[in-house]
Amino acid sequence: MSEKSTLLPPVSRRLKHATSRRLQSLRRGEREMPHYFIVGAKRAGTTSLDEYIVDHPLVLRGLVEKGCRYYDVNYHRGPAWFRGHLPLSADLDRMEARLGARPVFGESSPYYCFHPEAAARIAADAPDARLIMVLRDPVQRAWSHVRYEITREFETLEPVAALKAEAERLAQPDEQARWYAHRHFSYAARSRYAEQIVALRRHFDDDQLLVVQSEDVFDRPAETLARVFDHLGLPPHVASDYRAHKALKAAAVPDDFRAALLERIADDTARLRDVLETPPTWA
């Protein structure tokens, strides 16, 4: 066991999942808001990053799976519903007394960075939250995205046809159809990272948002997680397992799909070099 991994006593399985037994509870008492949000991007490794983070001995798996998706697709359920998913501050007080440091927990949704209202909603409830955004090579991300939607049978068109149909789908007059397309068929739009980062920064200070590369998450996980834990104010921790989660079998990107995608995002990719102090290697 490394020296870094012994800095803190591990949170027992019982403690790490203590909040899950209260997910349906609406007992009276102050609830703790999420301390951090993994906001995207879709098909960029957010599930894997979330798993690596909750391996830390001071991070609780406090919400359903990666999160309850309150600030995007479940906001209509209301704050009382969300409150039922949050741990009691008194429980965290007891854990802090036992561990000598206060545990944190977060939520992850790859739709948060792209949903037009999610950032403002999060900022209103958790203005001091730390945000993490994962960027993947935009062509690889969009290709994985369309394949993922096809696999889940949401997408019925061939990949290139789906990309060509995107703009029309996102502009449909029917609101329900438009929102459905926005969530599932936004292949090029979700690869326009600069727009999304600028939108997030309208509601959060620059230092609240950490941007990491998906390629670094998988190729240099320990080094990348060190940056993440520092961003979250946590001591270092080295996980025992950095396997990829929800990965699709590799498939080459067709030339026509690549060309069409690059044409649609060229201006945004150029802008990304100004938006980020250290642009991604593919920008």
Coordinates of N, CA, C and O in Angstrom, one line a residue, residues 88-214:
L88 N -27.9 13.7 5.7 CA -28.1 14.6 6.8 C -26.8 15.2 7.3 O -25.8 14.4 7.4
S89 N -26.8 16.5 7.5 CA -25.6 17.1 8.0 C -25.1 16.4 9.3 O -23.9 16.3 9.6
A90 N -26.1 16.0 10.1 CA -25.7 15.4 11.4 C -25.0 14.1 11.2 O -24.0 13.7 12.0
D91 N -25.3 13.3 10.1 CA -24.6 12.1 9.8 C -23.1 12.4 9.4 O -22.2 11.7 9.8
L92 N -23.0 13.5 8.6 CA -21.6 13.9 8.2 C -20.8 14.4 9.4 O -19.6 14.2 9.5
D93 N -21.5 15.0 10.3 CA -20.8 15.5 11.6 C -20.3 14.3 12.3 O -19.1 14.3 12.8
R94 N -21.1 13.2 12.4 CA -20.6 12.0 13.1 C -19.4 11.4 12.4 O -18.5 10.9 13.0
M95 N -19.5 11.3 11.1 CA -18.4 10.8 10.3 C -17.2 11.6 10.5 O -16.1 11.0 10.6
E96 N -17.3 12.9 10.5 CA -16.2 13.8 10.6 C -15.5 13.5 12.0 O -14.3 13.5 12.1
A97 N -16.3 13.4 13.0 CA -15.7 13.1 14.4 C -15.0 11.8 14.4 O -13.9 11.7 15.0
R98 N -15.5 10.8 13.7 CA -14.8 9.5 13.6 C -13.6 9.5 12.8 O -12.6 8.9 13.2
L99 N -13.6 10.2 11.6 CA -12.5 10.1 10.7 C -11.5 11.2 10.9 O -10.3 11.1 10.4
G100 N -11.8 12.3 11.6 CA -10.9 13.4 11.7 C -10.9 14.4 10.5 O -10.1 15.3 10.5
A101 N -11.8 14.1 9.6 CA -11.9 15.0 8.4 C -13.3 14.8 7.9 O -13.9 13.7 8.0
R102 N -13.9 15.9 7.3 CA -15.3 15.8 6.9 C -15.4 15.1 5.5 O -14.8 15.6 4.5
P103 N -16.2 14.1 5.4 CA -16.4 13.5 4.1 C -17.2 14.4 3.1 O -17.9 15.3 3.6
V104 N -17.0 14.3 1.8 CA -17.7 15.0 0.8 C -18.4 14.1 -0.1 O -18.2 12.9 -0.1
F105 N -19.3 14.6 -0.9 CA -20.0 13.8 -1.9 C -20.4 14.7 -3.0 O -20.4 15.9 -2.9
G106 N -20.7 14.1 -4.2 CA -21.0 14.9 -5.3 C -22.0 14.2 -6.2 O -22.6 13.2 -5.8
E107 N -22.2 14.8 -7.3 CA -23.2 14.3 -8.3 C -22.6 14.4 -9.7 O -21.8 15.3 -9.9
S108 N -23.0 13.5 -10.6 CA -22.4 13.5 -11.9 C -23.5 13.3 -12.9 O -24.4 12.5 -12.8
S109 N -23.5 14.2 -13.9 CA -24.4 14.1 -15.1 C -23.7 14.7 -16.3 O -23.4 15.9 -16.3
P110 N -23.5 13.9 -17.3 CA -22.9 14.5 -18.5 C -23.8 15.5 -19.3 O -23.3 16.1 -20.2
Y111 N -25.0 15.7 -18.8 CA -25.9 16.6 -19.4 C -25.8 18.0 -18.8 O -26.3 19.0 -19.3
Y112 N -25.2 18.1 -17.6 CA -25.2 19.4 -16.9 C -24.5 20.5 -17.6 O -24.9 21.6 -17.6
C113 N -23.4 20.1 -18.3 CA -22.6 21.2 -19.0 C -23.3 21.6 -20.3 O -23.0 22.7 -20.8
F114 N -24.3 20.8 -20.8 CA -25.0 21.2 -22.0 C -26.4 21.7 -21.9 O -26.9 22.4 -22.7
H115 N -27.0 21.2 -20.8 CA -28.4 21.7 -20.5 C -28.4 23.2 -20.3 O -27.6 23.7 -19.5
P116 N -29.3 23.9 -21.0 CA -29.2 25.4 -20.9 C -29.6 26.0 -19.6 O -29.3 27.2 -19.4
E117 N -30.2 25.3 -18.7 CA -30.6 25.8 -17.4 C -29.9 25.2 -16.2 O -30.0 25.7 -15.1
A118 N -29.1 24.1 -16.4 CA -28.6 23.3 -15.3 C -27.6 24.2 -14.5 O -27.6 24.1 -13.2
A119 N -26.7 24.9 -15.2 CA -25.6 25.6 -14.4 C -26.2 26.7 -13.5 O -25.8 26.8 -12.4
A120 N -27.2 27.4 -14.0 CA -27.9 28.4 -13.2 C -28.6 27.8 -12.0 O -28.6 28.3 -10.9
R121 N -29.2 26.6 -12.2 CA -29.9 25.9 -11.1 C -28.9 25.5 -10.1 O -29.2 25.6 -8.8
I122 N -27.8 24.9 -10.5 CA -26.8 24.5 -9.5 C -26.2 25.6 -8.7 O -26.1 25.6 -7.5
A123 N -25.9 26.7 -9.4 CA -25.4 27.9 -8.8 C -26.3 28.5 -7.8 O -25.9 29.0 -6.7
A124 N -27.6 28.4 -8.0 CA -28.6 29.0 -7.1 C -28.6 28.2 -5.8 O -28.8 28.8 -4.7
D125 N -28.4 26.9 -5.9 CA -28.5 26.0 -4.7 C -27.1 25.8 -4.0 O -27.0 25.6 -2.8
A126 N -26.1 25.7 -4.9 CA -24.8 25.4 -4.4 C -23.7 26.3 -5.0 O -22.9 25.9 -5.8
P127 N -23.8 27.6 -4.6 CA -22.9 28.6 -5.3 C -21.4 28.3 -5.1 O -20.6 28.8 -5.9
D128 N -21.0 27.6 -4.0 CA -19.6 27.3 -3.8 C -19.1 26.0 -4.3 O -18.0 25.6 -4.0
A129 N -20.0 25.3 -5.0 CA -19.6 23.9 -5.5 C -18.4 24.0 -6.4 O -18.2 24.9 -7.1
R130 N -17.7 22.9 -6.4 CA -16.6 22.7 -7.3 C -17.1 21.9 -8.5 O -17.9 20.9 -8.3
L131 N -16.7 22.3 -9.7 CA -17.2 21.6 -10.9 C -16.0 21.0 -11.6 O -14.9 21.5 -11.6
I132 N -16.3 19.8 -12.2 CA -15.3 19.1 -13.0 C -15.9 18.8 -14.4 O -17.0 18.3 -14.5
M133 N -15.1 19.2 -15.5 CA -15.6 18.9 -16.8 C -14.5 18.1 -17.5 O -13.3 18.5 -17.5
V134 N -14.9 17.0 -18.2 CA -14.0 16.1 -18.9 C -14.2 16.4 -20.4 O -15.3 16.2 -20.9
L135 N -13.1 16.7 -21.1 CA -13.1 16.9 -22.5 C -12.4 15.8 -23.2 O -11.3 15.4 -22.9
R136 N -13.1 15.2 -24.2 CA -12.5 14.2 -25.1 C -12.3 14.7 -26.5 O -13.1 15.6 -26.9
D137 N -11.4 14.1 -27.2 CA -11.2 14.5 -28.6 C -12.6 14.6 -29.2 O -13.4 13.6 -29.1
P138 N -13.0 15.7 -29.7 CA -14.4 16.0 -30.1 C -14.9 15.0 -31.2 O -16.1 14.7 -31.2
V139 N -14.1 14.6 -32.1 CA -14.5 13.6 -33.1 C -14.8 12.3 -32.4 O -15.8 11.6 -32.7
Q140 N -13.9 11.8 -31.6 CA -14.1 10.5 -30.9 C -15.3 10.6 -30.0 O -16.0 9.6 -29.8
R141 N -15.5 11.7 -29.3 CA -16.6 11.9 -28.4 C -18.0 11.8 -29.2 O -18.9 11.0 -28.8
A142 N -18.1 12.5 -30.3 CA -19.3 12.5 -31.1 C -19.5 11.1 -31.7 O -20.7 10.6 -31.8
W143 N -18.4 10.4 -32.2 CA -18.6 9.1 -32.7 C -19.1 8.1 -31.7 O -20.0 7.3 -31.9
S144 N -18.5 8.2 -30.5 CA -18.9 7.3 -29.4 C -20.4 7.7 -29.0 O -21.2 6.7 -28.7
H145 N -20.7 8.9 -29.1 CA -22.1 9.4 -28.7 C -23.1 8.8 -29.7 O -24.1 8.2 -29.3
V146 N -22.9 8.9 -31.0 CA -23.9 8.4 -31.9 C -24.0 6.8 -31.9 O -25.0 6.3 -32.0
R147 N -22.8 6.2 -31.7 CA -22.8 4.7 -31.5 C -23.6 4.3 -30.3 O -24.3 3.3 -30.3
Y148 N -23.4 5.1 -29.2 CA -24.1 4.8 -27.9 C -25.6 4.9 -28.1 O -26.4 4.1 -27.6
E149 N -26.1 6.0 -28.8 CA -27.5 6.2 -29.0 C -28.1 5.1 -29.9 O -29.2 4.6 -29.7
I150 N -27.3 4.6 -30.9 CA -27.7 3.5 -31.8 C -27.8 2.2 -30.9 O -28.8 1.5 -31.1
T151 N -26.8 2.0 -30.1 CA -26.9 0.8 -29.3 C -28.1 0.7 -28.4 O -28.7 -0.3 -28.1
R152 N -28.4 1.9 -27.8 CA -29.6 2.0 -26.9 C -30.9 2.1 -27.7 O -32.0 2.2 -27.1
E153 N -30.8 2.1 -29.0 CA -32.0 2.1 -29.9 C -32.8 3.5 -29.8 O -34.0 3.5 -30.2
F154 N -32.1 4.5 -29.3 CA -32.7 5.8 -29.4 C -32.5 6.4 -30.9 O -33.4 7.1 -31.4
E155 N -31.4 6.1 -31.4 CA -31.0 6.6 -32.8 C -31.4 5.5 -33.8 O -30.9 4.4 -33.7
T156 N -32.1 5.9 -34.8 CA -32.5 5.0 -35.9 C -31.8 5.3 -37.2 O -31.9 4.5 -38.1
L157 N -31.1 6.4 -37.3 CA -30.4 6.7 -38.5 C -29.0 6.2 -38.5 O -28.4 5.9 -37.4
E158 N -28.4 6.1 -39.7 CA -27.0 5.8 -39.7 C -26.2 7.0 -39.2 O -26.7 8.1 -39.3
P159 N -24.9 6.8 -38.7 CA -24.2 7.8 -38.1 C -24.1 9.1 -38.9 O -24.3 10.2 -38.4
V160 N -23.7 9.0 -40.2 CA -23.5 10.2 -41.0 C -24.8 10.9 -41.2 O -25.0 12.1 -41.1
A161 N -25.9 10.1 -41.5 CA -27.2 10.7 -41.6 C -27.7 11.4 -40.4 O -28.3 12.4 -40.4
A162 N -27.4 10.8 -39.2 CA -27.8 11.4 -37.9 C -27.1 12.7 -37.7 O -27.7 13.7 -37.2
L163 N -25.8 12.8 -38.1 CA -25.1 14.0 -37.9 C -25.7 15.1 -38.8 O -25.8 16.3 -38.4
K164 N -26.0 14.7 -40.1 CA -26.6 15.7 -41.0 C -28.0 16.2 -40.6 O -28.4 17.3 -40.8
A165 N -28.7 15.3 -39.9 CA -30.0 15.6 -39.4 C -30.1 16.4 -38.1 O -31.1 16.9 -37.7
E166 N -28.9 16.6 -37.5 CA -28.9 17.2 -36.1 C -29.5 18.6 -36.1 O -30.3 18.9 -35.2
A167 N -29.0 19.5 -36.9 CA -29.5 20.9 -36.9 C -31.0 20.9 -37.0 O -31.7 21.7 -36.2
E168 N -31.6 20.2 -37.9 CA -33.0 20.2 -38.1 C -33.7 19.6 -36.9 O -34.8 20.2 -36.4
R169 N -33.2 18.6 -36.3 CA -33.8 18.0 -35.1 C -33.8 18.9 -34.0 O -34.8 19.0 -33.2
L170 N -32.7 19.6 -33.8 CA -32.6 20.6 -32.6 C -33.4 21.8 -32.8 O -33.6 22.6 -31.8
A171 N -34.0 22.0 -34.0 CA -34.8 23.2 -34.3 C -36.3 22.8 -34.5 O -37.1 23.6 -35.0
Q172 N -36.7 21.6 -34.1 CA -38.1 21.2 -34.3 C -39.0 22.1 -33.6 O -38.8 22.5 -32.4
P173 N -40.2 22.4 -34.2 CA -41.1 23.3 -33.5 C -41.8 22.7 -32.3 O -42.2 23.4 -31.3
D174 N -41.9 21.4 -32.3 CA -42.6 20.7 -31.2 C -41.6 20.6 -30.0 O -40.5 20.1 -30.1
E175 N -42.0 21.2 -28.9 CA -41.0 21.4 -27.7 C -40.6 20.0 -27.2 O -39.4 19.9 -26.9
Q176 N -41.5 19.1 -27.1 CA -41.1 17.8 -26.5 C -40.1 17.1 -27.4 O -39.1 16.5 -27.0
A177 N -40.3 17.1 -28.7 CA -39.4 16.5 -29.7 C -38.1 17.2 -29.7 O -37.0 16.6 -29.9
R178 N -38.1 18.5 -29.6 CA -36.9 19.3 -29.6 C -36.0 19.0 -28.4 O -34.8 18.8 -28.5
W179 N -36.6 18.8 -27.2 CA -35.9 18.5 -26.0 C -35.4 17.1 -26.1 O -34.2 16.8 -25.6
Y180 N -36.1 16.2 -26.6 CA -35.6 14.8 -26.8 C -34.4 14.8 -27.7 O -33.4 14.1 -27.4
A181 N -34.5 15.5 -28.8 CA -33.3 15.6 -29.7 C -32.1 16.3 -29.0 O -31.0 15.9 -29.2
H182 N -32.4 17.3 -28.2 CA -31.3 18.0 -27.5 C -30.6 17.1 -26.6 O -29.3 17.1 -26.4
R183 N -31.3 16.2 -25.9 CA -30.6 15.2 -25.0 C -29.9 14.1 -25.7 O -28.8 13.7 -25.3
H184 N -30.5 13.6 -26.8 CA -30.0 12.3 -27.4 C -29.2 12.6 -28.7 O -28.3 11.8 -29.1
F185 N -29.6 13.6 -29.5 CA -29.1 13.7 -30.9 C -28.2 14.8 -31.1 O -27.9 15.3 -32.2
S186 N -27.6 15.4 -30.0 CA -26.8 16.6 -30.1 C -25.3 16.3 -30.3 O -24.5 16.6 -29.5
Y187 N -25.0 15.6 -31.4 CA -23.7 15.0 -31.6 C -22.6 16.1 -31.8 O -21.6 16.1 -31.1
A188 N -22.8 17.0 -32.7 CA -21.8 18.1 -32.9 C -21.9 19.1 -31.9 O -20.9 19.6 -31.4
A189 N -23.1 19.5 -31.4 CA -23.3 20.5 -30.5 C -22.6 20.2 -29.1 O -22.1 21.1 -28.5
R190 N -22.6 19.0 -28.7 CA -22.0 18.6 -27.5 C -20.5 18.6 -27.6 O -19.8 18.5 -26.6
S191 N -20.0 18.6 -28.8 CA -18.5 18.6 -29.0 C -18.0 20.1 -29.2 O -16.9 20.3 -29.4
R192 N -18.9 21.0 -29.0 CA -18.6 22.4 -29.0 C -18.3 22.9 -27.6 O -19.1 23.4 -26.9
Y193 N -17.1 22.5 -27.1 CA -16.8 22.7 -25.7 C -16.6 24.1 -25.3 O -17.0 24.4 -24.1
A194 N -16.1 25.0 -26.1 CA -15.8 26.4 -25.7 C -17.2 27.0 -25.3 O -17.2 27.7 -24.3
E195 N -18.2 26.8 -26.1 CA -19.5 27.4 -25.7 C -20.0 26.9 -24.4 O -20.5 27.7 -23.6
Q196 N -19.8 25.7 -24.1 CA -20.3 25.1 -22.8 C -19.4 25.6 -21.6 O -20.0 25.9 -20.5
I197 N -18.1 25.8 -21.8 CA -17.3 26.3 -20.7 C -17.6 27.7 -20.4 O -17.7 28.2 -19.3
V198 N -17.8 28.5 -21.5 CA -18.2 29.9 -21.3 C -19.5 30.0 -20.6 O -19.7 30.9 -19.7
A199 N -20.4 29.2 -20.9 CA -21.7 29.2 -20.3 C -21.6 28.9 -18.8 O -22.3 29.5 -17.9
L200 N -20.8 27.9 -18.4 CA -20.6 27.5 -17.0 C -20.0 28.7 -16.3 O -20.3 28.9 -15.1
R201 N -19.0 29.4 -16.9 CA -18.3 30.5 -16.2 C -19.2 31.7 -16.0 O -18.8 32.6 -15.3
R202 N -20.4 31.7 -16.6 CA -21.3 32.8 -16.3 C -21.9 32.7 -14.9 O -22.4 33.7 -14.3
H203 N -21.8 31.5 -14.4 CA -22.4 31.2 -13.1 C -21.4 30.8 -12.0 O -21.8 30.8 -10.8
F204 N -20.2 30.5 -12.4 CA -19.2 30.1 -11.4 C -17.9 30.8 -11.7 O -17.6 31.1 -12.9
D205 N -17.1 31.0 -10.7 CA -15.8 31.6 -10.9 C -14.9 30.6 -11.6 O -15.1 29.4 -11.5
D206 N -13.9 31.2 -12.3 CA -13.0 30.3 -13.1 C -12.4 29.2 -12.3 O -12.2 28.1 -12.7
D207 N -12.0 29.5 -11.0 CA -11.3 28.5 -10.2 C -12.2 27.5 -9.7 O -11.7 26.5 -9.1
Q208 N -13.5 27.6 -9.8 CA -14.4 26.6 -9.4 C -14.6 25.5 -10.4 O -15.1 24.4 -10.1
L209 N -14.1 25.7 -11.6 CA -14.3 24.7 -12.7 C -12.9 24.2 -13.1 O -12.0 24.9 -13.5
L210 N -12.7 22.9 -12.9 CA -11.5 22.2 -13.4 C -11.9 21.4 -14.7 O -12.8 20.7 -14.7
V211 N -11.1 21.7 -15.7 CA -11.2 21.0 -17.0 C -10.1 20.0 -17.1 O -8.9 20.4 -17.0
V212 N -10.4 18.7 -17.4 CA -9.4 17.7 -17.6 C -9.7 17.0 -18.9 O -10.8 17.0 -19.4
Q213 N -8.6 16.4 -19.4 CA -8.8 15.6 -20.7 C -9.2 14.2 -20.4 O -8.6 13.6 -19.5
S214 N -10.1 13.7 -21.2 CA -10.5 12.3 -21.1 C -9.3 11.4 -21.3 O -9.1 10.4 -20.6

